mmCIF file of C-alpha atoms in Angstrom:
data_model
loop_
_atom_site.group_PDB
_atom_site.id
_atom_site.type_symbol
_atom_site.label_atom_id
_atom_site.label_comp_id
_atom_site.label_asym_id
_atom_site.label_seq_id
_atom_site.Cartn_x
_atom_site.Cartn_y
_atom_site.Cartn_z
ATOM 1 C CA MET A 1 -14.853 -55.629 -5.469
ATOM 2 C CA ASN A 2 -11.119 -56.298 -5.247
ATOM 3 C CA ALA A 3 -8.840 -53.278 -5.085
ATOM 4 C CA PRO A 4 -7.238 -52.691 -8.516
ATOM 5 C CA ASN A 5 -3.770 -53.447 -7.195
ATOM 6 C CA SER A 6 -3.882 -57.171 -7.956
ATOM 7 C CA GLY A 7 -3.174 -58.013 -11.587
ATOM 8 C CA GLU A 8 -6.543 -59.667 -12.148
ATOM 9 C CA ALA A 9 -8.567 -56.855 -10.616
ATOM 10 C CA LEU A 10 -6.585 -54.166 -12.423
ATOM 11 C CA GLY A 11 -7.037 -56.018 -15.717
ATOM 12 C CA ARG A 12 -10.818 -56.113 -15.259
ATOM 13 C CA ARG A 13 -10.901 -52.413 -14.470
ATOM 14 C CA LEU A 14 -8.862 -51.697 -17.584
ATOM 15 C CA GLU A 15 -11.181 -53.789 -19.754
ATOM 16 C CA GLN A 16 -14.193 -51.869 -18.465
ATOM 17 C CA TYR A 17 -12.531 -48.499 -18.866
ATOM 18 C CA LEU A 18 -11.055 -49.055 -22.327
ATOM 19 C CA GLY A 19 -14.232 -50.737 -23.571
ATOM 20 C CA LYS A 20 -16.191 -47.627 -22.654
ATOM 21 C CA HIS A 21 -13.531 -45.295 -24.021
ATOM 22 C CA TRP A 22 -13.096 -47.067 -27.365
ATOM 23 C CA GLY A 23 -16.745 -48.109 -27.701
ATOM 24 C CA GLU A 24 -15.853 -51.761 -28.240
ATOM 25 C CA SER A 25 -15.333 -54.846 -26.122
ATOM 26 C CA VAL A 26 -11.739 -55.054 -24.869
ATOM 27 C CA VAL A 27 -9.806 -58.043 -23.526
ATOM 28 C CA VAL A 28 -6.653 -57.300 -21.500
ATOM 29 C CA ARG A 29 -3.917 -59.939 -21.621
ATOM 30 C CA ASP A 30 -0.452 -60.387 -20.115
ATOM 31 C CA LEU A 31 -0.732 -57.462 -17.706
ATOM 32 C CA THR A 32 2.708 -57.144 -16.095
ATOM 33 C CA ARG A 33 4.217 -54.472 -13.904
ATOM 34 C CA ILE A 34 7.557 -53.115 -15.124
ATOM 35 C CA PRO A 35 9.933 -52.798 -12.128
ATOM 36 C CA GLY A 36 11.667 -49.542 -11.225
ATOM 37 C CA GLY A 37 10.440 -46.021 -11.843
ATOM 38 C CA ALA A 38 10.498 -43.246 -9.307
ATOM 39 C CA SER A 39 7.257 -41.420 -9.918
ATOM 40 C CA ARG A 40 4.846 -43.803 -11.685
ATOM 41 C CA GLU A 41 3.665 -47.387 -11.533
ATOM 42 C CA THR A 42 4.252 -48.722 -15.055
ATOM 43 C CA TYR A 43 2.451 -51.740 -16.532
ATOM 44 C CA ARG A 44 2.591 -53.365 -19.957
ATOM 45 C CA PHE A 45 -0.258 -55.326 -21.473
ATOM 46 C CA ASP A 46 -1.944 -56.356 -24.712
ATOM 47 C CA ALA A 47 -5.403 -54.976 -25.432
ATOM 48 C CA GLU A 48 -7.491 -57.018 -27.877
ATOM 49 C CA VAL A 49 -10.135 -54.777 -29.441
ATOM 50 C CA GLY A 50 -12.068 -55.297 -32.641
ATOM 51 C CA GLY A 51 -10.109 -58.459 -33.418
ATOM 52 C CA LYS A 52 -6.789 -56.630 -33.285
ATOM 53 C CA VAL A 53 -4.152 -56.651 -30.549
ATOM 54 C CA ARG A 54 -2.534 -53.396 -29.408
ATOM 55 C CA GLY A 55 0.590 -53.239 -27.292
ATOM 56 C CA VAL A 56 -0.108 -50.747 -24.509
ATOM 57 C CA ILE A 57 1.593 -49.126 -21.502
ATOM 58 C CA LEU A 58 -0.258 -47.909 -18.393
ATOM 59 C CA ARG A 59 1.379 -45.227 -16.259
ATOM 60 C CA ARG A 60 -0.436 -44.772 -12.933
ATOM 61 C CA ASP A 61 0.358 -42.469 -10.027
ATOM 62 C CA PRO A 62 1.812 -44.409 -7.076
ATOM 63 C CA VAL A 63 0.472 -44.195 -3.551
ATOM 64 C CA GLY A 64 3.642 -42.323 -2.597
ATOM 65 C CA GLY A 65 6.072 -41.021 -5.197
ATOM 66 C CA LEU A 66 9.749 -40.119 -5.245
ATOM 67 C CA ILE A 67 9.222 -37.211 -7.623
ATOM 68 C CA ASP A 68 6.105 -35.079 -7.346
ATOM 69 C CA THR A 69 5.071 -34.601 -10.971
ATOM 70 C CA ASP A 70 1.917 -33.922 -12.934
ATOM 71 C CA ARG A 71 0.770 -36.766 -15.215
ATOM 72 C CA GLN A 72 -0.956 -34.168 -17.421
ATOM 73 C CA THR A 73 2.412 -32.540 -18.102
ATOM 74 C CA GLU A 74 3.959 -35.903 -19.007
ATOM 75 C CA PHE A 75 1.030 -36.812 -21.251
ATOM 76 C CA MET A 76 1.130 -33.471 -23.044
ATOM 77 C CA ALA A 77 4.882 -33.767 -23.503
ATOM 78 C CA TYR A 78 4.231 -36.986 -25.437
ATOM 79 C CA GLN A 79 1.476 -35.200 -27.374
ATOM 80 C CA SER A 80 3.867 -32.336 -28.153
ATOM 81 C CA PHE A 81 6.557 -34.510 -29.720
ATOM 82 C CA HIS A 82 4.743 -37.562 -31.097
ATOM 83 C CA GLY A 83 5.457 -37.546 -34.821
ATOM 84 C CA SER A 84 8.568 -35.353 -34.647
ATOM 85 C CA VAL A 85 10.631 -37.175 -32.007
ATOM 86 C CA PRO A 86 10.601 -40.946 -31.393
ATOM 87 C CA VAL A 87 8.101 -41.219 -28.527
ATOM 88 C CA PRO A 88 5.136 -43.533 -27.869
ATOM 89 C CA GLU A 89 1.706 -42.374 -29.018
ATOM 90 C CA PRO A 90 -0.306 -40.968 -26.081
ATOM 91 C CA LEU A 91 -3.797 -42.506 -26.020
ATOM 92 C CA VAL A 92 -5.786 -41.709 -22.868
ATOM 93 C CA LEU A 93 -5.353 -39.337 -19.910
ATOM 94 C CA GLU A 94 -7.387 -39.521 -16.696
ATOM 95 C CA THR A 95 -6.485 -36.790 -14.231
ATOM 96 C CA GLU A 96 -9.130 -37.810 -11.665
ATOM 97 C CA GLY A 97 -8.353 -41.507 -11.841
ATOM 98 C CA GLY A 98 -11.664 -42.865 -10.582
ATOM 99 C CA ALA A 99 -11.527 -45.908 -12.847
ATOM 100 C CA LEU A 100 -8.207 -47.079 -11.387
ATOM 101 C CA GLU A 101 -8.354 -45.216 -8.058
ATOM 102 C CA ARG A 102 -5.447 -42.958 -8.971
ATOM 103 C CA PRO A 103 -4.698 -40.645 -11.942
ATOM 104 C CA PHE A 104 -3.187 -42.413 -14.925
ATOM 105 C CA PHE A 105 -2.529 -42.278 -18.620
ATOM 106 C CA ILE A 106 -2.201 -44.898 -21.327
ATOM 107 C CA MET A 107 0.099 -44.866 -24.331
ATOM 108 C CA SER A 108 1.153 -47.184 -27.123
ATOM 109 C CA ARG A 109 3.954 -49.648 -26.461
ATOM 110 C CA ILE A 110 7.136 -49.759 -28.507
ATOM 111 C CA ASP A 111 8.469 -53.307 -28.609
ATOM 112 C CA GLY A 112 11.823 -54.771 -29.535
ATOM 113 C CA GLY A 113 14.077 -52.119 -28.031
ATOM 114 C CA GLN A 114 16.768 -52.097 -25.377
ATOM 115 C CA VAL A 115 17.094 -49.765 -22.365
ATOM 116 C CA PRO A 116 20.524 -50.518 -20.878
ATOM 117 C CA SER A 117 21.167 -49.910 -17.213
ATOM 118 C CA VAL A 118 23.330 -46.912 -16.393
ATOM 119 C CA MET A 119 25.498 -49.405 -14.466
ATOM 120 C CA ASN A 120 26.619 -51.150 -17.677
ATOM 121 C CA LEU A 121 30.232 -50.433 -18.575
ATOM 122 C CA GLU A 122 29.803 -50.577 -22.373
ATOM 123 C CA PRO A 123 26.066 -50.537 -23.047
ATOM 124 C CA TYR A 124 26.159 -49.693 -26.759
ATOM 125 C CA GLY A 125 29.246 -51.537 -28.020
ATOM 126 C CA GLU A 126 30.183 -50.686 -31.601
ATOM 127 C CA HIS A 127 27.043 -48.532 -31.933
ATOM 128 C CA ALA A 128 27.972 -46.025 -29.203
ATOM 129 C CA GLY A 129 28.973 -43.325 -31.696
ATOM 130 C CA ALA A 130 25.839 -43.655 -33.829
ATOM 131 C CA ILE A 131 23.590 -43.627 -30.763
ATOM 132 C CA GLY A 132 25.368 -40.591 -29.314
ATOM 133 C CA ARG A 133 25.050 -38.602 -32.528
ATOM 134 C CA GLU A 134 21.340 -39.377 -32.707
ATOM 135 C CA LEU A 135 20.848 -38.782 -28.970
ATOM 136 C CA PHE A 136 22.118 -35.208 -29.146
ATOM 137 C CA ALA A 137 20.497 -34.501 -32.513
ATOM 138 C CA ILE A 138 17.107 -35.421 -31.019
ATOM 139 C CA LEU A 139 17.789 -33.239 -27.975
ATOM 140 C CA GLY A 140 18.651 -30.364 -30.299
ATOM 141 C CA ARG A 141 15.373 -30.823 -32.181
ATOM 142 C CA ILE A 142 13.459 -30.727 -28.895
ATOM 143 C CA ALA A 143 15.208 -27.463 -27.977
ATOM 144 C CA ARG A 144 14.467 -25.934 -31.401
ATOM 145 C CA ARG A 145 10.671 -26.274 -31.109
ATOM 146 C CA ASP A 146 8.655 -23.252 -29.986
ATOM 147 C CA PRO A 147 6.723 -24.268 -26.833
ATOM 148 C CA ALA A 148 4.009 -21.726 -27.650
ATOM 149 C CA THR A 149 2.956 -23.973 -30.561
ATOM 150 C CA LEU A 150 2.871 -27.231 -28.567
ATOM 151 C CA PRO A 151 0.163 -28.833 -26.368
ATOM 152 C CA ILE A 152 2.451 -28.649 -23.345
ATOM 153 C CA ARG A 153 1.911 -24.878 -23.275
ATOM 154 C CA HIS A 154 -1.503 -25.534 -21.688
ATOM 155 C CA CYS A 155 -0.020 -26.961 -18.479
ATOM 156 C CA CYS A 156 3.459 -25.421 -18.105
ATOM 157 C CA ALA A 157 4.239 -21.809 -17.291
ATOM 158 C CA ALA A 158 7.127 -20.237 -19.180
ATOM 159 C CA PRO A 159 9.626 -18.418 -16.935
ATOM 160 C CA ALA A 160 11.346 -15.215 -18.026
ATOM 161 C CA LEU A 161 14.633 -15.840 -19.804
ATOM 162 C CA ALA A 162 16.598 -14.424 -16.864
ATOM 163 C CA ASP A 163 14.664 -16.464 -14.284
ATOM 164 C CA CYS A 164 15.070 -20.015 -15.630
ATOM 165 C CA TRP A 165 17.944 -20.817 -13.298
ATOM 166 C CA ARG A 166 16.288 -19.279 -10.241
ATOM 167 C CA VAL A 167 12.943 -21.057 -10.690
ATOM 168 C CA THR A 168 14.436 -24.512 -10.986
ATOM 169 C CA LEU A 169 17.111 -23.992 -8.321
ATOM 170 C CA ASP A 170 14.452 -22.753 -5.875
ATOM 171 C CA TYR A 171 12.362 -25.846 -6.566
ATOM 172 C CA TRP A 172 15.099 -28.426 -5.990
ATOM 173 C CA SER A 173 16.621 -26.551 -3.049
ATOM 174 C CA ALA A 174 13.227 -26.688 -1.370
ATOM 175 C CA VAL A 175 13.093 -30.464 -1.943
ATOM 176 C CA ILE A 176 16.420 -30.843 -0.125
ATOM 177 C CA GLU A 177 15.301 -28.610 2.742
ATOM 178 C CA ARG A 178 12.085 -30.620 3.058
ATOM 179 C CA ASP A 179 13.464 -34.157 2.863
ATOM 180 C CA GLU A 180 17.015 -34.241 4.221
ATOM 181 C CA ARG A 181 17.500 -36.291 7.365
ATOM 182 C CA HIS A 182 21.100 -35.348 8.152
ATOM 183 C CA PRO A 183 23.517 -32.464 7.425
ATOM 184 C CA GLN A 184 24.630 -32.281 3.769
ATOM 185 C CA PRO A 185 27.360 -29.608 3.701
ATOM 186 C CA ILE A 186 28.500 -30.242 0.113
ATOM 187 C CA VAL A 187 25.135 -29.697 -1.548
ATOM 188 C CA HIS A 188 24.403 -26.612 0.565
ATOM 189 C CA ALA A 189 27.796 -25.175 -0.420
ATOM 190 C CA ALA A 190 26.946 -25.858 -4.057
ATOM 191 C CA ILE A 191 23.582 -24.102 -3.728
ATOM 192 C CA ARG A 192 25.239 -21.033 -2.178
ATOM 193 C CA ARG A 193 27.796 -20.863 -5.011
ATOM 194 C CA LEU A 194 25.084 -21.274 -7.651
ATOM 195 C CA ARG A 195 23.148 -18.338 -6.221
ATOM 196 C CA ARG A 196 26.256 -16.147 -6.089
ATOM 197 C CA ASN A 197 27.247 -16.925 -9.681
ATOM 198 C CA PRO A 198 24.042 -17.062 -11.768
ATOM 199 C CA PRO A 199 24.318 -17.954 -15.462
ATOM 200 C CA LYS A 200 23.496 -15.647 -18.356
ATOM 201 C CA PRO A 201 19.795 -15.499 -19.282
ATOM 202 C CA ALA A 202 18.623 -18.381 -21.433
ATOM 203 C CA GLU A 203 18.928 -17.823 -25.173
ATOM 204 C CA LYS A 204 15.343 -19.036 -25.549
ATOM 205 C CA ILE A 205 12.623 -20.863 -23.638
ATOM 206 C CA SER A 206 12.326 -24.499 -24.713
ATOM 207 C CA VAL A 207 10.671 -27.676 -23.566
ATOM 208 C CA VAL A 208 13.076 -29.264 -21.086
ATOM 209 C CA HIS A 209 12.694 -33.058 -20.874
ATOM 210 C CA GLY A 210 14.047 -32.945 -17.329
ATOM 211 C CA ASP A 211 15.560 -36.454 -17.235
ATOM 212 C CA TYR A 212 17.207 -36.859 -20.652
ATOM 213 C CA ARG A 213 19.979 -39.406 -20.105
ATOM 214 C CA SER A 214 21.200 -42.972 -20.425
ATOM 215 C CA GLY A 215 18.493 -45.299 -19.189
ATOM 216 C CA ASN A 216 15.612 -43.148 -20.433
ATOM 217 C CA PHE A 217 15.735 -43.950 -24.119
ATOM 218 C CA MET A 218 15.306 -47.158 -26.073
ATOM 219 C CA HIS A 219 17.478 -48.248 -29.010
ATOM 220 C CA ASP A 220 17.157 -51.068 -31.490
ATOM 221 C CA GLY A 221 20.566 -52.675 -30.838
ATOM 222 C CA ARG A 222 21.820 -51.564 -34.242
ATOM 223 C CA GLY A 223 22.524 -47.891 -33.532
ATOM 224 C CA LYS A 224 19.070 -46.324 -33.855
ATOM 225 C CA ILE A 225 17.065 -44.675 -31.053
ATOM 226 C CA ILE A 226 13.434 -45.791 -31.265
ATOM 227 C CA ALA A 227 11.913 -44.094 -28.190
ATOM 228 C CA VAL A 228 12.659 -41.250 -25.768
ATOM 229 C CA LEU A 229 10.870 -42.108 -22.518
ATOM 230 C CA ASP A 230 10.082 -40.847 -19.005
ATOM 231 C CA TRP A 231 9.007 -37.245 -19.557
ATOM 232 C CA GLU A 232 7.601 -36.910 -16.030
ATOM 233 C CA MET A 233 9.917 -34.004 -15.165
ATOM 234 C CA ALA A 234 9.212 -32.051 -18.381
ATOM 235 C CA HIS A 235 8.865 -28.280 -18.016
ATOM 236 C CA LEU A 236 9.694 -25.063 -19.832
ATOM 237 C CA GLY A 237 13.077 -23.457 -19.257
ATOM 238 C CA ASP A 238 16.665 -23.078 -20.443
ATOM 239 C CA PRO A 239 17.457 -25.886 -22.925
ATOM 240 C CA ILE A 240 21.030 -26.080 -21.635
ATOM 241 C CA GLU A 241 19.563 -27.663 -18.500
ATOM 242 C CA ASP A 242 18.878 -30.880 -20.465
ATOM 243 C CA LEU A 243 22.321 -30.859 -22.053
ATOM 244 C CA ALA A 244 24.079 -30.505 -18.689
ATOM 245 C CA TRP A 245 21.955 -33.241 -17.092
ATOM 246 C CA CYS A 246 22.814 -35.637 -19.922
ATOM 247 C CA PHE A 247 26.510 -34.756 -19.482
ATOM 248 C CA ASP A 248 26.470 -35.585 -15.764
ATOM 249 C CA PRO A 249 29.192 -38.162 -14.946
ATOM 250 C CA LEU A 250 26.588 -40.300 -13.187
ATOM 251 C CA TRP A 251 25.227 -41.293 -16.605
ATOM 252 C CA SER A 252 28.623 -41.730 -18.300
ATOM 253 C CA HIS A 253 28.886 -45.495 -17.778
ATOM 254 C CA PHE A 254 32.163 -44.876 -15.921
ATOM 255 C CA ASP A 255 33.841 -43.326 -18.987
ATOM 256 C CA ASP A 256 34.610 -39.648 -18.341
ATOM 257 C CA SER A 257 35.806 -39.104 -21.912
ATOM 258 C CA HIS A 258 32.412 -39.854 -23.493
ATOM 259 C CA VAL A 259 29.139 -38.235 -22.387
ATOM 260 C CA ALA A 260 26.306 -40.685 -21.717
ATOM 261 C CA GLY A 261 28.748 -43.440 -22.707
ATOM 262 C CA THR A 262 28.547 -42.378 -26.344
ATOM 263 C CA ILE A 263 30.659 -39.561 -27.857
ATOM 264 C CA PRO A 264 33.037 -36.811 -26.623
ATOM 265 C CA GLU A 265 31.374 -33.741 -25.097
ATOM 266 C CA ALA A 266 32.644 -31.362 -27.792
ATOM 267 C CA GLU A 267 31.081 -33.481 -30.539
ATOM 268 C CA ALA A 268 27.788 -33.659 -28.610
ATOM 269 C CA ILE A 269 27.698 -29.866 -28.251
ATOM 270 C CA ALA A 270 28.423 -29.344 -31.962
ATOM 271 C CA ILE A 271 25.569 -31.670 -32.951
ATOM 272 C CA TRP A 272 23.164 -30.062 -30.474
ATOM 273 C CA GLU A 273 24.033 -26.561 -31.673
ATOM 274 C CA ARG A 274 23.495 -27.540 -35.312
ATOM 275 C CA GLU A 275 20.094 -29.103 -34.619
ATOM 276 C CA SER A 276 18.810 -26.516 -32.128
ATOM 277 C CA GLY A 277 20.075 -23.388 -33.854
ATOM 278 C CA LEU A 278 21.336 -22.240 -30.441
ATOM 279 C CA ARG A 279 24.783 -21.730 -28.960
ATOM 280 C CA VAL A 280 26.184 -23.180 -25.737
ATOM 281 C CA ASP A 281 27.806 -20.578 -23.497
ATOM 282 C CA PRO A 282 30.603 -22.415 -21.621
ATOM 283 C CA SER A 283 30.029 -20.501 -18.375
ATOM 284 C CA ALA A 284 26.289 -21.235 -18.481
ATOM 285 C CA LEU A 285 26.993 -24.899 -19.156
ATOM 286 C CA ALA A 286 29.336 -24.986 -16.142
ATOM 287 C CA TRP A 287 26.558 -23.515 -13.957
ATOM 288 C CA TRP A 288 24.004 -26.033 -15.197
ATOM 289 C CA LYS A 289 26.429 -28.928 -14.649
ATOM 290 C CA LEU A 290 26.793 -28.037 -10.986
ATOM 291 C CA PHE A 291 23.050 -27.523 -10.778
ATOM 292 C CA SER A 292 22.547 -31.028 -12.230
ATOM 293 C CA ALA A 293 24.509 -32.523 -9.358
ATOM 294 C CA VAL A 294 22.379 -30.532 -6.892
ATOM 295 C CA LYS A 295 19.202 -31.747 -8.583
ATOM 296 C CA GLY A 296 20.456 -35.325 -8.436
ATOM 297 C CA CYS A 297 21.259 -34.895 -4.753
ATOM 298 C CA ALA A 298 17.711 -33.636 -4.152
ATOM 299 C CA ILE A 299 16.235 -36.730 -5.815
ATOM 300 C CA TRP A 300 18.491 -39.066 -3.831
ATOM 301 C CA THR A 301 17.685 -37.202 -0.619
ATOM 302 C CA THR A 302 14.030 -37.997 -1.198
ATOM 303 C CA SER A 303 15.001 -41.601 -2.043
ATOM 304 C CA ALA A 304 16.641 -41.991 1.360
ATOM 305 C CA LYS A 305 13.666 -40.488 3.129
ATOM 306 C CA GLU A 306 11.201 -42.769 1.298
ATOM 307 C CA PHE A 307 13.402 -45.849 1.892
ATOM 308 C CA VAL A 308 13.485 -45.228 5.621
ATOM 309 C CA ALA A 309 9.745 -44.581 5.652
ATOM 310 C CA GLY A 310 8.796 -47.521 3.414
ATOM 311 C CA GLY A 311 11.447 -50.015 4.394
ATOM 312 C CA ASN A 312 11.820 -52.450 1.513
ATOM 313 C CA ASP A 313 12.279 -50.754 -1.878
ATOM 314 C CA LEU A 314 15.858 -51.605 -2.832
ATOM 315 C CA VAL A 315 15.897 -49.065 -5.688
ATOM 316 C CA LEU A 316 15.219 -46.289 -3.189
ATOM 317 C CA GLY A 317 17.836 -47.707 -0.822
ATOM 318 C CA PHE A 318 20.454 -47.888 -3.585
ATOM 319 C CA THR A 319 19.803 -44.399 -4.930
ATOM 320 C CA GLY A 320 19.596 -42.938 -1.425
ATOM 321 C CA THR A 321 23.092 -44.223 -0.614
ATOM 322 C CA TYR A 322 25.393 -45.132 -3.549
ATOM 323 C CA THR A 323 24.174 -42.562 -6.086
ATOM 324 C CA ALA A 324 23.911 -39.905 -3.384
ATOM 325 C CA ARG A 325 27.557 -40.378 -2.446
ATOM 326 C CA ARG A 326 28.619 -40.349 -6.113
ATOM 327 C CA HIS A 327 26.904 -37.007 -6.591
ATOM 328 C CA ASP A 328 28.577 -35.672 -3.442
ATOM 329 C CA ARG A 329 31.921 -36.458 -5.076
ATOM 330 C CA ILE A 330 30.850 -34.980 -8.423
ATOM 331 C CA MET A 331 29.689 -31.786 -6.688
ATOM 332 C CA ALA A 332 32.892 -31.470 -4.656
ATOM 333 C CA ASP A 333 35.066 -31.839 -7.773
ATOM 334 C CA LEU A 334 32.989 -29.296 -9.727
ATOM 335 C CA LEU A 335 33.019 -26.809 -6.853
ATOM 336 C CA ALA A 336 36.795 -27.011 -6.508
ATOM 337 C CA ARG A 337 37.274 -26.461 -10.243
ATOM 338 C CA LEU A 338 34.830 -23.537 -10.446
ATOM 339 C CA VAL A 339 36.394 -21.767 -7.449
ATOM 340 C CA GLU A 340 39.818 -22.152 -9.087
ATOM 341 C CA GLU A 341 38.310 -20.544 -12.196
ATOM 342 C CA GLY A 342 37.124 -17.502 -10.236
ATOM 343 C CA TRP A 343 33.718 -18.248 -8.745
ATOM 344 C CA SER A 344 33.101 -16.270 -5.576
#
């Protein structure tokens, strides 16, 4: 039997698996891999079952991944917010992955949307304001939900309010220590300053998307967000972590006056506070902004390592060089400002 890495072989495996799962004969058509993605292989296809055609997305673990994440967490994040936040409907989860050799999950496909590259200068045109207001309203609604009532509670541990910063900083610091191939004095200076100047305890524990930013949501081209995607780094923690990550200049489309290329930061915070019922402490936000740059540096450090090891993935090569250097500059600027403001 062919390995399920060729399109034809993978399609046959999917037909067998879905036919058994749905109890009806299934025909898979137009199976196509979607390029990009750091932690999953993503495929789109049509599944004909019972005379009807369903648009479907397959997310399968790669042989080697940039970000070590749990597909069960991602699947349950979709389960947690389907119906209350625009996300695809989760359909099937296989944690063992025998049918396709590696763990995977399958979800409905949302067609007709746009996911602009973060490299676009003006990705939203006249709709930037409308998209920004909806982007931060949705993020506020995510933060408002009580994780104890959501499916994701079954696979994510909730840290203590005072430990949110420490848990996530420890995790990403360890990634840098594990994967760096050369001295990185700026990020290590940032980590030392973050540990010396911890933020106030989180106001509440929320579901943190983990990668909420430009490039990870789909809009309809007329100012409406139709899907929030890529929940592979979802976890429980301080909701300000998501806000700071979305504010990172790397996702600003080269416009420092508008977060995520949409609206001014103050307007985004006001919308988020209204929807979440929470308040943004400026000093905590400053801590999480610097942390975001450290987290980005950790991801790009792993990119560089994987590029050198694998040789030919240009996405890894680009993120391991250009984006890494941009985050070095972002970190250096933030550090200088925070020290001027009294950080030890």
